[in-house]
Structure formats: C-alpha cells, structure tokens
CSV table of C-alpha atoms in Angstrom, one decimal:
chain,number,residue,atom,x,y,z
A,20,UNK,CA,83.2,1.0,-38.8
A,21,UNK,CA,81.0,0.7,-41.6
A,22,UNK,CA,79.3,-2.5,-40.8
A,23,UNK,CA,78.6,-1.2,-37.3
A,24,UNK,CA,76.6,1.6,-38.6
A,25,UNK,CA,74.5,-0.1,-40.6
A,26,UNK,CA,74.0,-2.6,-38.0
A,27,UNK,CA,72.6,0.1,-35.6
A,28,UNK,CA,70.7,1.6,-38.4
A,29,UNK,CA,68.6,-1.7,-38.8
A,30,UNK,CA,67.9,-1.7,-35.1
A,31,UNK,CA,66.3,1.2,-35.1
A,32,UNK,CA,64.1,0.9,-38.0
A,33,UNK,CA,63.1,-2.6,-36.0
A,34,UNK,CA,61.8,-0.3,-32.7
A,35,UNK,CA,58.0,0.4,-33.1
A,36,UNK,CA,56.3,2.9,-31.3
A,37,UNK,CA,53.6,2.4,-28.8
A,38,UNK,CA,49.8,2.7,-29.7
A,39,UNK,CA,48.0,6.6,-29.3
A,40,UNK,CA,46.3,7.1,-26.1
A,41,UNK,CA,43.3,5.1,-25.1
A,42,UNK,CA,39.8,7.0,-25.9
A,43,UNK,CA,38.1,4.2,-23.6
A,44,UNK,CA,40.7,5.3,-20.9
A,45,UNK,CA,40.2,8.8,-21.1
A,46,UNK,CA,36.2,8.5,-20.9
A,47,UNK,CA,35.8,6.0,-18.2
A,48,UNK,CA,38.6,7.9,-16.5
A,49,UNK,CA,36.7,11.2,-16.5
A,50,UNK,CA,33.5,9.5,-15.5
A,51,UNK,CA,35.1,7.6,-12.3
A,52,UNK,CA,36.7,10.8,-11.0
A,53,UNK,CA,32.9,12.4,-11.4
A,54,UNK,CA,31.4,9.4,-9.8
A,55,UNK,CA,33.4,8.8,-7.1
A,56,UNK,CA,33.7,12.8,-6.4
A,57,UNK,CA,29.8,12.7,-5.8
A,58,UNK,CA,29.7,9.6,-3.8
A,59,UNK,CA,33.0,8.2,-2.4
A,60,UNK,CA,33.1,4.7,-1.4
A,61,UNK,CA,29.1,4.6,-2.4
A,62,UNK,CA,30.4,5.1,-5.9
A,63,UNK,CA,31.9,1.3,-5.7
A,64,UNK,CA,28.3,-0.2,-6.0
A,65,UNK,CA,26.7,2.5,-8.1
A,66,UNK,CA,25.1,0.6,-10.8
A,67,UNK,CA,26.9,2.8,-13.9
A,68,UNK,CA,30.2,1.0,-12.5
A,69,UNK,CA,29.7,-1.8,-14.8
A,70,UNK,CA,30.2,0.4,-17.6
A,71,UNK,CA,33.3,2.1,-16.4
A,72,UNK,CA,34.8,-1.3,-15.9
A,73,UNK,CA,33.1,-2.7,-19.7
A,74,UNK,CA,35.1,0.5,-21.3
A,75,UNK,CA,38.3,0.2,-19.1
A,76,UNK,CA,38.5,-3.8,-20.4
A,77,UNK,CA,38.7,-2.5,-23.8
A,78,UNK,CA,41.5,-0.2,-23.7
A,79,UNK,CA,44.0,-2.3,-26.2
A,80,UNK,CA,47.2,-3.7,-24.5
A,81,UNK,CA,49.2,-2.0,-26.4
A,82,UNK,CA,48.3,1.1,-25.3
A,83,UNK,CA,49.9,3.8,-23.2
A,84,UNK,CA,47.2,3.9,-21.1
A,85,UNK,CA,46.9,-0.2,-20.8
A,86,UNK,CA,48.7,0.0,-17.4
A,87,UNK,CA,46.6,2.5,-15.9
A,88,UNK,CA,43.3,1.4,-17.0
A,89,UNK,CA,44.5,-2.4,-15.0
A,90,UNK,CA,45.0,-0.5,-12.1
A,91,UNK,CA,41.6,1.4,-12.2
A,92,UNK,CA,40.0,-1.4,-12.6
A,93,UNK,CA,41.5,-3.4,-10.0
A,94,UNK,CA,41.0,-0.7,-7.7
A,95,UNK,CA,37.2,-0.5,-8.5
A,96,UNK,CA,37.0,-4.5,-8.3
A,97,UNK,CA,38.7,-4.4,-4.5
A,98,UNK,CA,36.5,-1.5,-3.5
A,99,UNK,CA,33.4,-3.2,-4.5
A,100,UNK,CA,34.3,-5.9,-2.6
A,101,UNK,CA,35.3,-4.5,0.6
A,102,UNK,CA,31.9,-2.0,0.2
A,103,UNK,CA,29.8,-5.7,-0.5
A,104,UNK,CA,31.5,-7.1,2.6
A,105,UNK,CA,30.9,-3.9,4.8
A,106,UNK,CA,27.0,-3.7,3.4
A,107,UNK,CA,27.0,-7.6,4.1
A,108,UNK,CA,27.8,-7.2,8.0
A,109,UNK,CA,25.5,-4.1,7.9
A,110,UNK,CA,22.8,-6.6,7.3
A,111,UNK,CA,23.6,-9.6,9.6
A,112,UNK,CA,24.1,-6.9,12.6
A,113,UNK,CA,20.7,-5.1,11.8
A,114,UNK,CA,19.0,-9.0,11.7
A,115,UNK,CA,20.6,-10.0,14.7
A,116,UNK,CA,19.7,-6.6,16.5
A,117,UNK,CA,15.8,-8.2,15.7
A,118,UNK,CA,16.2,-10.9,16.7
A,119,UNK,CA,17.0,-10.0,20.2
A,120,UNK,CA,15.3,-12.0,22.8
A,121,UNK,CA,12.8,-10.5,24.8
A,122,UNK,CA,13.3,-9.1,28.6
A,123,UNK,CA,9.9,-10.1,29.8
A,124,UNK,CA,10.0,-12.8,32.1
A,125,UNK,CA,6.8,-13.9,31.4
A,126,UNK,CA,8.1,-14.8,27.8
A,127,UNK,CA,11.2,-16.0,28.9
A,128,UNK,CA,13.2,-18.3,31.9
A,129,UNK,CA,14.7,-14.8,33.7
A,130,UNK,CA,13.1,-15.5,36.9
A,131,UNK,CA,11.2,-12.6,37.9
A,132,UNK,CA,12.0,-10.4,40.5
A,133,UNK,CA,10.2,-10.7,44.1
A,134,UNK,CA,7.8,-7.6,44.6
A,135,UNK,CA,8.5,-5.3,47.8
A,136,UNK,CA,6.9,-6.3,50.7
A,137,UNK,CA,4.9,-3.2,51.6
A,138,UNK,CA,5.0,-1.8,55.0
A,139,UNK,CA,2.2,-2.0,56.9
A,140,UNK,CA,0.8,1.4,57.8
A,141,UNK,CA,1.7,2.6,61.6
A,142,UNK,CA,-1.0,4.2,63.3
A,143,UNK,CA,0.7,7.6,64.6
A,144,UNK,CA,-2.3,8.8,66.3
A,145,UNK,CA,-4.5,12.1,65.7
A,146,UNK,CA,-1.4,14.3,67.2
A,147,UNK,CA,0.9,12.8,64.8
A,148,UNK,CA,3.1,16.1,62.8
A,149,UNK,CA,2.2,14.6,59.4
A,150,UNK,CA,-0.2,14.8,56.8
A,151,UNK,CA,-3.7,13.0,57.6
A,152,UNK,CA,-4.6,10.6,55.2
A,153,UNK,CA,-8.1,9.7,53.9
A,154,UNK,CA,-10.9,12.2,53.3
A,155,UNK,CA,-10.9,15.9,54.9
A,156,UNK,CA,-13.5,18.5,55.4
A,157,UNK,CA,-13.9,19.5,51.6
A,158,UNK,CA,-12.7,16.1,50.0
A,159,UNK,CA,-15.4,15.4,46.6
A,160,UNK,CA,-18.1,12.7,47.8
A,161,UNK,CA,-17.3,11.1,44.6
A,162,UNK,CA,-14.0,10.4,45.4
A,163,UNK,CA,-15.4,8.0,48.4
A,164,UNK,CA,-16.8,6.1,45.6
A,165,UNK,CA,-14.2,4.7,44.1
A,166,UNK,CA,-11.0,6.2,46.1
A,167,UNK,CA,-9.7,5.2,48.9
A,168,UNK,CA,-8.6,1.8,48.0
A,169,UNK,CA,-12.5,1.4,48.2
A,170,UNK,CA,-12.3,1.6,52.3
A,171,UNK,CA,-15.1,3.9,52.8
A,172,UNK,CA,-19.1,2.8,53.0
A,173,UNK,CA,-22.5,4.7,53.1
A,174,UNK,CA,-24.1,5.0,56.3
A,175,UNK,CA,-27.6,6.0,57.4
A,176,UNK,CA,-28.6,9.9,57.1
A,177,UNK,CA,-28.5,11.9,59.8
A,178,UNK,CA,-30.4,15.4,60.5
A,179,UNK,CA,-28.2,18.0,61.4
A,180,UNK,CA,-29.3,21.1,63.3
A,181,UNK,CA,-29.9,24.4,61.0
A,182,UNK,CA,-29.0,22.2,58.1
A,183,UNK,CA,-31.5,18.9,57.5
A,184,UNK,CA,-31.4,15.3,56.5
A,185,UNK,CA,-28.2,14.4,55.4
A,186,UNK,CA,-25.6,11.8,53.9
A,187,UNK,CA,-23.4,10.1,55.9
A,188,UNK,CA,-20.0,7.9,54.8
A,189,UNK,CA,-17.8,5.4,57.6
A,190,UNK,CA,-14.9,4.1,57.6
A,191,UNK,CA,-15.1,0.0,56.3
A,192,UNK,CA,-14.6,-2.6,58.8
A,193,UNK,CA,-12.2,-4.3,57.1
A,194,UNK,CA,-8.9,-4.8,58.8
A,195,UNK,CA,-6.5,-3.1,55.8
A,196,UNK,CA,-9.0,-0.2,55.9
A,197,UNK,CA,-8.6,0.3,59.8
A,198,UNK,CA,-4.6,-0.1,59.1
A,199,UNK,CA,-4.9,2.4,56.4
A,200,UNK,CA,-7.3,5.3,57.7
A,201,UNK,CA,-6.7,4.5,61.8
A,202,UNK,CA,-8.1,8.5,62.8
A,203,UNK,CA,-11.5,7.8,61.0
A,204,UNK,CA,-12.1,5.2,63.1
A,205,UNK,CA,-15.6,5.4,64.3
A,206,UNK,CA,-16.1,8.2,62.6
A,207,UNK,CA,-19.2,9.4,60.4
A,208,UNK,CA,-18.2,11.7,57.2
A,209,UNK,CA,-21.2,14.4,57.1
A,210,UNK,CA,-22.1,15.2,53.0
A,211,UNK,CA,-23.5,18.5,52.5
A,212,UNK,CA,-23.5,20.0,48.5
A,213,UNK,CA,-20.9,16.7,47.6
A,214,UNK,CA,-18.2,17.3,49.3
A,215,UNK,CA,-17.4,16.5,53.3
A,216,UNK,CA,-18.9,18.9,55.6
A,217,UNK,CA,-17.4,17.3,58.6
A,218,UNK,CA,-15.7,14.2,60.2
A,219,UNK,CA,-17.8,13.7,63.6
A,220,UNK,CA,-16.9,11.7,66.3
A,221,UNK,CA,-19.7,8.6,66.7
A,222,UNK,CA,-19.6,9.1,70.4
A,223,UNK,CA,-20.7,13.2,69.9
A,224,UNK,CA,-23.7,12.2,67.8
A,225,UNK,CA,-26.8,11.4,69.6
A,226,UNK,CA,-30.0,9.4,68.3
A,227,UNK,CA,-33.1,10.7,68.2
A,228,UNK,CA,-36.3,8.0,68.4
A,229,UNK,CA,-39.6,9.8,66.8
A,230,UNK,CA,-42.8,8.9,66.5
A,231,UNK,CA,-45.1,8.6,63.2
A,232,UNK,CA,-46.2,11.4,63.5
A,233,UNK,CA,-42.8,13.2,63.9
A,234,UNK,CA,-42.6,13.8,67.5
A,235,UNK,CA,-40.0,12.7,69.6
A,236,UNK,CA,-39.8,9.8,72.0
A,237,UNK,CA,-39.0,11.1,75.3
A,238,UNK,CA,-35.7,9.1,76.5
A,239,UNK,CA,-37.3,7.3,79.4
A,240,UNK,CA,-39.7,5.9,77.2
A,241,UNK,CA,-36.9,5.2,74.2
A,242,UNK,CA,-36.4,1.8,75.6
A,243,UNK,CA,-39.9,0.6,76.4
C-alpha cells in the first residue's frame, strides 16, 4: 500500500504543464479577424499577410495555442492559393477575350455576304395612289445639285409670262434616271427665288424665235 503511493506520487511530480498562451497567436489572430472582416477572400493576397503568417510560425510548439496557430496558417496558405488560381484564370480569360478574331471579312476568310439585288423601280404612272418621287413644286434648287442620285441637269432659260427669264432643270437621259423619276420625263423644272416653281410639260411650252433687235419672228417665216 505504501509503495503504491509513493509510486503515484512520483508520477505526478514527472507531468509538466503546457507553455502560457501564445502572444504571437493572440496578435496575428486579432489582426486576421480585422483583415479578413474588411476584405474577405481579398484579404488572402493582401500584402500585410506575410506578417500574420511570419508571427503565427513563431508561436512555440509547446504552446496551447501551437495547434491553432497551424490551422490558421494552413487556412491562409490554401486561400492564397485558390485566390492566385482564381486571379490567374481572371487574366488568361480577359487575354483571350483580346485576342478575339476579328468579324470583318475583309480581314478574315468568312466569305462575305452577297448584297441584295435591288429592285428595279416600276413605273406606276402619273395616276399611281403613292407618293411622287423626285422634285415637286417647292423642292430647294440646291437639292438638284447634288440630290437625286445626281439624275437631274440644267437646261436652257426660258421667259415665262408676267414673270421673266428664267432657270430651267430636266430630267437626265440616262437610263437609271428614266427608271427612277419615270413622271418627269420630258419635263422642264421652272426655278423661280431657288426653289421649283413648276414641272411643265415639254409639249405645253412653245419656242419663241426673235430677232436682234428683240422682235419676234413671225412663224411662217421661223423656218426660212
């Protein structure tokens, strides 16, 4: 009985009692929870990481805390991996976005497509329902210039009664033009202040022969 006493006794004087708490722990403890709380998984590859992990590596092994200070830091290691990884294919996706090749077939092999055949106009006649196209009574003279697809020419003046010499515009011989603008065929455009006075009928517009000195050339003598 006595000897089995003093055996236990010497045990327990053997047992030695674990090392104090970890002040490395504690701080680089206090400043993950910070970090991370202010930038979640961005915290992983904040630059002050290396620190946390320098003071976490020096908690002693004996120490309470030795166990959780290996888990923290394995924890930070994997998440800085997986956040390297997930920046890594951030990068090769925004590259390969750049890298796209271009659609334009002239800087490429896509074959480009055919243009629309366009319809040739149908001539639907003065009493046509729809819209007259080309110039109207009131259409700019300016826009004859240049508009029109360019189908409309200047003509010789004319003298209208009451209202003088004036300008006169036709329709261009050309065959798209006479496709395009079928009612101002043989038609004169009469300019008065810019802008169309009137569209007049060849046939109503009579010529006039004069002589030097302004008079007019009676019509039986107009061909002699």
């Amino acid at each position: 009985m006595g000897l089995g006493l003093a055996a236990l006794l010497f045990v327990s004087g053997c047992s030695r009692a674990p090392a104090p708490p970890s002040p490395e722990f504690e701080q680089a403890s206090r400043r993950w929870t910070a970090l991370y709380a202010q930038k979640l998984d961005e915290a992983y590859l904040d630059p002050s990481i290396g620190e946390i992990e320098a003071q976490l590596q020096r908690v002693p092994a004996d120490s309470v805390d030795s166990a959780a200070s290996q888990s923290l830091l394995q924890r930070i290691q994997q998440g800085r991996s997986r956040m390297q990884a997930a920046q890594d294919e951030t990068r090769r996706a925004v590259a390969s976005a750049r890298t796209v090749p271009t659609l334009d077939p002239s800087q490429t092999n896509i074959p480009r497509p055919p243009e629309p055949e366009r319809a040739e106009p149908v001539d639907a006649g003065l009493g046509d329902a729809g819209v007259i196209g080309g110039p109207q009574m009131g259409t700019p003279a300016s826009e004859l210039v240049a508009g029109f697809q360019g189908c409309f020419t200047r003509s010789v003046p004319v003298t209208v009664e009451g209202r003088g010499m004036r300008d006169t515009w036709q329709l261009s011989d050309r065959a798209s033009c006479q496709l395009e603008y079928p009612s101002h065929r043989d038609t004169s455009l009469v300019i008065e202040d810019g802008r169309v006075l009137a569209l007049l009928p060849k046939s109503a517009m009579r010529t006039v022969r004069r002589y030097e000195d302004g008079g007019a050339v009676p019509p039986d003598d107009a061909g002699r």
